[in-house]
Coordinates of C-alpha atoms in Angstrom, one line a residue:
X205 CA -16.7 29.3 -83.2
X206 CA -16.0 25.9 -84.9
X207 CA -18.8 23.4 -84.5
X208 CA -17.8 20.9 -82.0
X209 CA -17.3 23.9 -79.7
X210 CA -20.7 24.6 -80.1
X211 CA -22.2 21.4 -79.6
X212 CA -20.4 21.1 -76.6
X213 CA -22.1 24.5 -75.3
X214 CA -25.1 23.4 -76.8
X215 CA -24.8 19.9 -75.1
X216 CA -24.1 21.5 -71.6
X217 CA -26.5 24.0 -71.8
X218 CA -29.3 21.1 -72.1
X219 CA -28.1 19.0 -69.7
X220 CA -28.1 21.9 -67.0
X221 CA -31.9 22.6 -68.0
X222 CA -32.4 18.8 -67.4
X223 CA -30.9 19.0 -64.1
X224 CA -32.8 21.7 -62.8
X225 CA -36.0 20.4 -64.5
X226 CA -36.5 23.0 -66.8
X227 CA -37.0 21.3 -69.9
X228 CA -39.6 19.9 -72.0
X229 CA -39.7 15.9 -72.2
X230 CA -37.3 14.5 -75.0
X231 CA -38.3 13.7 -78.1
X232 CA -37.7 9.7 -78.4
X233 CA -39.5 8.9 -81.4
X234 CA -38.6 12.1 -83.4
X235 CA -42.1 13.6 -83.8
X236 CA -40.7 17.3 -83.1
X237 CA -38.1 16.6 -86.2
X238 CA -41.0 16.6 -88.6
X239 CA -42.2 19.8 -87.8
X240 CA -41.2 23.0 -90.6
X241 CA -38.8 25.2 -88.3
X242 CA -38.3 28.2 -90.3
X243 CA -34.6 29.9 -90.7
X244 CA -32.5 31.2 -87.7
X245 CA -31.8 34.7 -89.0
X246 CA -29.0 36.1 -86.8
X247 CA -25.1 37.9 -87.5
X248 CA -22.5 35.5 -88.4
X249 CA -20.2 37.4 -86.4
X250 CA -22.1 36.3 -83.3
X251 CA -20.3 32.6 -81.9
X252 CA -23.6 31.9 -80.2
X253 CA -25.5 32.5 -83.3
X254 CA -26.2 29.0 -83.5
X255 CA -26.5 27.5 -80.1
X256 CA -30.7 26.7 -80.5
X257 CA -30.0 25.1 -83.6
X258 CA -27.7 22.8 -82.1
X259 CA -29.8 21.9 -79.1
X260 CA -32.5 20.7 -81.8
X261 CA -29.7 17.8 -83.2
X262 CA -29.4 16.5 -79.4
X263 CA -31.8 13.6 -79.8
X264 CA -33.2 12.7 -76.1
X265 CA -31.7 13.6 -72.8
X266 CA -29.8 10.3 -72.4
X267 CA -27.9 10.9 -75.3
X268 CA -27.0 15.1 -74.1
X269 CA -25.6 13.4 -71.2
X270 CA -23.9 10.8 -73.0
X271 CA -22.0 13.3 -75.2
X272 CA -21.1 15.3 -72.2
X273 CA -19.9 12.6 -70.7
X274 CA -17.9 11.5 -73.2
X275 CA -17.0 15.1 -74.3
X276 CA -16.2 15.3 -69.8
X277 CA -13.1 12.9 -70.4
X278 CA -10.6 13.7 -73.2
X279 CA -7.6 11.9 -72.4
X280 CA -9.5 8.7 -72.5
X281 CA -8.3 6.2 -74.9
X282 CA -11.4 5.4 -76.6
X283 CA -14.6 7.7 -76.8
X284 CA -16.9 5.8 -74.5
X285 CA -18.7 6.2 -71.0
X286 CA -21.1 3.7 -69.3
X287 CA -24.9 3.8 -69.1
X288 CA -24.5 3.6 -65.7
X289 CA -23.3 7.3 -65.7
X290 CA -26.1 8.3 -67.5
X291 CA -28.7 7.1 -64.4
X292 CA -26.3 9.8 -62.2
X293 CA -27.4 12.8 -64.2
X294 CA -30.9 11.7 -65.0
X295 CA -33.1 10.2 -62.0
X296 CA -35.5 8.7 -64.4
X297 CA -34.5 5.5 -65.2
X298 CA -37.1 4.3 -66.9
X299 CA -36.5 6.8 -69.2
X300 CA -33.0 6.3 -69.8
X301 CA -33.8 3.0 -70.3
X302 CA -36.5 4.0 -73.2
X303 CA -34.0 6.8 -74.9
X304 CA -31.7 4.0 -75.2
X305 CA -33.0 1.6 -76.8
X306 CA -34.4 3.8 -79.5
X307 CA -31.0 4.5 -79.6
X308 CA -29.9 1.5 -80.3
X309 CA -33.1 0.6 -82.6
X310 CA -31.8 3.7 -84.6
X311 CA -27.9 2.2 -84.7
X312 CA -26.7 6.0 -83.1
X313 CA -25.5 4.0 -80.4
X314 CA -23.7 0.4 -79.3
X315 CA -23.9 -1.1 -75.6
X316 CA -21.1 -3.5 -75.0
X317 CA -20.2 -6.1 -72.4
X318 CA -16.8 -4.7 -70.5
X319 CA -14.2 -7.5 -69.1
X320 CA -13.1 -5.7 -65.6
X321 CA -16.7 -4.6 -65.2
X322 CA -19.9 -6.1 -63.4
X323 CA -22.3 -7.6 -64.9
X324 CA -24.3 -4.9 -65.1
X325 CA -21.8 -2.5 -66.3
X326 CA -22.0 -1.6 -69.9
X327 CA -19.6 0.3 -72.5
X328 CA -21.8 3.1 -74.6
X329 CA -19.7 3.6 -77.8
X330 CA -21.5 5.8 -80.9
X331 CA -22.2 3.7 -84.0
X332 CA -20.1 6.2 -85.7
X333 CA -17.1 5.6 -83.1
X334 CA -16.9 2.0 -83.3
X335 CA -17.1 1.8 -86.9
X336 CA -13.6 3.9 -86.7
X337 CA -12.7 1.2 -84.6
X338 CA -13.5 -1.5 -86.8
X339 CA -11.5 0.4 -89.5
X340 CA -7.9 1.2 -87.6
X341 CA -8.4 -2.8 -86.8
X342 CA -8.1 -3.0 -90.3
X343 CA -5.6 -0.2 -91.4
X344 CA -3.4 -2.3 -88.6
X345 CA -4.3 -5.2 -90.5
X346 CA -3.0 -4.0 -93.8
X347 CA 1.0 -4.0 -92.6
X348 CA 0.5 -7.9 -93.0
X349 CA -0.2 -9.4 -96.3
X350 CA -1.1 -12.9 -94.2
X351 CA -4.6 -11.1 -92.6
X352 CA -7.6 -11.3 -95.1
X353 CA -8.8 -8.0 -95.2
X354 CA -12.1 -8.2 -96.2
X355 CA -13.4 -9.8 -93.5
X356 CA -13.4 -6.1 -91.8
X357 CA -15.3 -4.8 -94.5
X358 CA -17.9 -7.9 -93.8
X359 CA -18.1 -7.3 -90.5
X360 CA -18.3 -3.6 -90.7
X361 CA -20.9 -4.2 -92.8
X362 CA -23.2 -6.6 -90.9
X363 CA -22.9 -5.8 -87.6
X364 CA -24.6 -2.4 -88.5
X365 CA -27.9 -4.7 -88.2
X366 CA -27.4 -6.1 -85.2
X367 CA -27.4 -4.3 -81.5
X368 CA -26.6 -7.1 -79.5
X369 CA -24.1 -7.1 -77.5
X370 CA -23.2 -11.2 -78.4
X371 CA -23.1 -13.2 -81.2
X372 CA -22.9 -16.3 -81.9
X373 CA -19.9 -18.7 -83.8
X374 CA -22.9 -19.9 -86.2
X375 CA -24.3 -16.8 -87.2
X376 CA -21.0 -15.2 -87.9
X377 CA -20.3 -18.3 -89.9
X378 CA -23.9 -18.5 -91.7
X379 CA -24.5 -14.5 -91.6
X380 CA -21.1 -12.8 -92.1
X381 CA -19.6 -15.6 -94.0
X382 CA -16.1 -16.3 -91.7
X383 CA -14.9 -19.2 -91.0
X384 CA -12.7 -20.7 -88.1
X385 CA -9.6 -18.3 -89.6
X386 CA -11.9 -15.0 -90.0
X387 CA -13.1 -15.2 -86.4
X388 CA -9.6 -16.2 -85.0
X389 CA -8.7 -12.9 -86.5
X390 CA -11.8 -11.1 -85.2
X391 CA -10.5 -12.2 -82.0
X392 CA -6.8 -11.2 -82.7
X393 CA -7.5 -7.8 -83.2
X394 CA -9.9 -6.9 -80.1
X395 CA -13.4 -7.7 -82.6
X396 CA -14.8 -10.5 -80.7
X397 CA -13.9 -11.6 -77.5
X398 CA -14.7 -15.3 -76.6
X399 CA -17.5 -15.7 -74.3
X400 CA -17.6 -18.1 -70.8
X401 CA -20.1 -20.3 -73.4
X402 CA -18.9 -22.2 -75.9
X403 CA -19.6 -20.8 -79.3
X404 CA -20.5 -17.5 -78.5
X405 CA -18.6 -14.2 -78.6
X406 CA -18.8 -11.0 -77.2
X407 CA -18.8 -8.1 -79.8
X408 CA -15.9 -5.6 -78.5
X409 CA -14.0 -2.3 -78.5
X410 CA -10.3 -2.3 -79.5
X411 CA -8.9 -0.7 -76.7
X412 CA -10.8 -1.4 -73.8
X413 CA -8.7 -3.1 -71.5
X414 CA -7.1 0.0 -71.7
X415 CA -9.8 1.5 -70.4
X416 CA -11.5 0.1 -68.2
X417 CA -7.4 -0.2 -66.1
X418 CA -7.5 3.7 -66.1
X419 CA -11.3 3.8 -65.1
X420 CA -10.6 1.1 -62.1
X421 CA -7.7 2.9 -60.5
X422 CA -9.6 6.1 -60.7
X423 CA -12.4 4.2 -59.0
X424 CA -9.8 2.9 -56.6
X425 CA -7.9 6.1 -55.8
X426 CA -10.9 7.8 -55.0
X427 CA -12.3 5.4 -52.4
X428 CA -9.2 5.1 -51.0
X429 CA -9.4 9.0 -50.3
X430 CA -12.5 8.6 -48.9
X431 CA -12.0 5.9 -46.8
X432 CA -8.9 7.5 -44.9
X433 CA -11.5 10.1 -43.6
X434 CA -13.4 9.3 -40.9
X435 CA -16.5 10.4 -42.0
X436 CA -16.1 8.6 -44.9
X437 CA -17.3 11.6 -46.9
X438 CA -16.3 15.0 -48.6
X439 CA -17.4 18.3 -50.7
X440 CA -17.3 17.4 -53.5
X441 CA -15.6 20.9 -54.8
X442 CA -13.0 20.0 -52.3
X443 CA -12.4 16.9 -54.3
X444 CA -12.6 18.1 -57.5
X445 CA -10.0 20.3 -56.8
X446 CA -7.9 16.8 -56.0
X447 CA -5.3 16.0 -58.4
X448 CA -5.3 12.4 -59.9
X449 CA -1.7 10.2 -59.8
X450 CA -3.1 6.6 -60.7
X451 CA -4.8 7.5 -64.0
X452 CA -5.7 10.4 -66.3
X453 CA -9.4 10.4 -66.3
X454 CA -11.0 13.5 -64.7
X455 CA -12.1 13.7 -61.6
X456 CA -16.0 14.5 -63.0
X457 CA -16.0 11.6 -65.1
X458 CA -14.9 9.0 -62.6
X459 CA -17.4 11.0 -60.1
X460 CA -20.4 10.2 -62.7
X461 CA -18.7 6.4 -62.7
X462 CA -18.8 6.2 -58.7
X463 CA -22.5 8.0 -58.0
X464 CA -24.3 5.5 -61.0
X465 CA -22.7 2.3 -59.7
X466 CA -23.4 2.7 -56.2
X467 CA -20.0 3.3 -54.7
X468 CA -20.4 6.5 -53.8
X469 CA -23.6 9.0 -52.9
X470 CA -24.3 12.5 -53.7
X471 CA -26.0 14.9 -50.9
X472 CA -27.3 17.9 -51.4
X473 CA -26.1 20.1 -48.3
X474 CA -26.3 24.0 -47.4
X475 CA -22.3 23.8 -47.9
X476 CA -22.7 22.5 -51.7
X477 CA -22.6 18.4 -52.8
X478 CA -21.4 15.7 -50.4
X479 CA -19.8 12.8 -51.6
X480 CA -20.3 10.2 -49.0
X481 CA -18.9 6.3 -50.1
X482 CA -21.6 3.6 -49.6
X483 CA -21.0 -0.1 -48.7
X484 CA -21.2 -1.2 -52.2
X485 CA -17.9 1.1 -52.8
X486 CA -16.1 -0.4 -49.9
X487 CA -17.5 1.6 -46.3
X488 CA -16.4 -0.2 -43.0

């Protein structure tokens, strides 16, 4: 079994024990990594030989569910999901919240403001991911000899200290070294988006139009459904079995989108999971 199989096992595996409250709290600030483990002894023939192995990489709960998440929606453009999801799998908030930010202390992770999205709605991109990004910007950037490549490298380069998600037209001048041309191109390729204040910039993912479209007639389709029904509600395996015609996100992933925002609510019933849409999400 190849390895990204098994972290996916791995990864769904945990986040089942999380949901049923079976496992132990996570492990923010990475006390448990310092302890000796000894060796997993076990036959390589076995594709499950690993699996415990893998569940120690998973850092914190927030970031199991991220991956699943993420992992949850493979035709999307860009691997990405919102934090907002994350607060549908995992009821503690606070928590999330906490997991997070070490995240983002620890550069695994980027947040980033979304155009499309409320104001309260942020992107969650791995570190890793968005460097990639920053790179085929700059692969793009090599079929014209007018673009000054460098000024990728630079800007791969520093924005690995920074975790905010805006910067501003001085700093990128006095910090990263650009001038008026290096942020123009920043801007040309999807970088830096210009913020509603004057001098200040939104870091951003290439691609991200892109998906937040797909993500909003997803959104869209499925309230409609709901709102043709005069309960305003449904099982939610009934709706999973749904097919979607407006976008090719799955149906889980925009579910996880709906339930963390507010559009939509999830009931436990003796029948299975209710999906009932909410006021925020549009209920007469």
């Amino acid at each position: 079994m190849n390895s990204s199989k098994r972290t996916k096992i791995a990864t769904e595996q945990r986040l089942y024990q999380t949901q049923q409250g079976r496992i132990y709290k996570p492990d923010v600030y990475g006390i448990r990594r310092q302890k000796v483990r000894p060796p997993i002894h076990s036959d390589t023939t076995d594709d499950f030989d690993d699996i415990d192995h893998a569940l120690i990489q998973v850092d914190s709960d927030s970031m199991t569910a991220a991956e699943l998440l993420i992992q949850k929606n493979p035709q999307s453009n860009i691997p990405a999901c919102l934090i907002h999801q994350i607060y549908s799998i995992l009821p503690n908030h606070t928590t999330v919240d906490r997991e997070l930010q070490e995240a983002f202390k620890s550069n695994l992770y980027r947040k980033f403001h979304v155009t499309g999205a409320l104001e309260d709605e942020f992107l969650l991109m791995k570190t890793s991911d968005y460097d990639n990004n920053i790179i085929q910007a700059r692969s793009e950037a090599m079929k014209d000899e007018h673009f000054d490549l460098s000024v990728f490298d630079r800007f791969k380069d520093h924005v690995q200290h920074l975790n905010e998600v805006t910067i501003s037209k001085d700093k990128l001048i006095d910090t990263f070294g650009m001038n008026e041309k290096h942020i123009a191109q920043l801007v040309s390729f999807g970088l830096l988006l210009p913020h509603t204040h004057v001098d200040l910039y939104w870091f951003s993912v290439r691609g991200q139009g892109t998906f937040m479209s797909k993500l909003n007639a997803g959104r869209a389709e499925i309230i409609r459904m709901l709102r043709k029904r005069h309960t305003h509600n449904i099982m939610e395996k009934l709706l999973l079995q749904k097919k979607m015609r407006k976008t090719n996100f799955s149906m889980e992933f925009l579910l996880y989108d709906l339930v963390g925002s507010g559009r939509v609510e999830r009931h436990s019933t003796p029948m299975g999971d209710l999906i009932q849409l909410t006021t925020k999400g549009g209920k007469n």
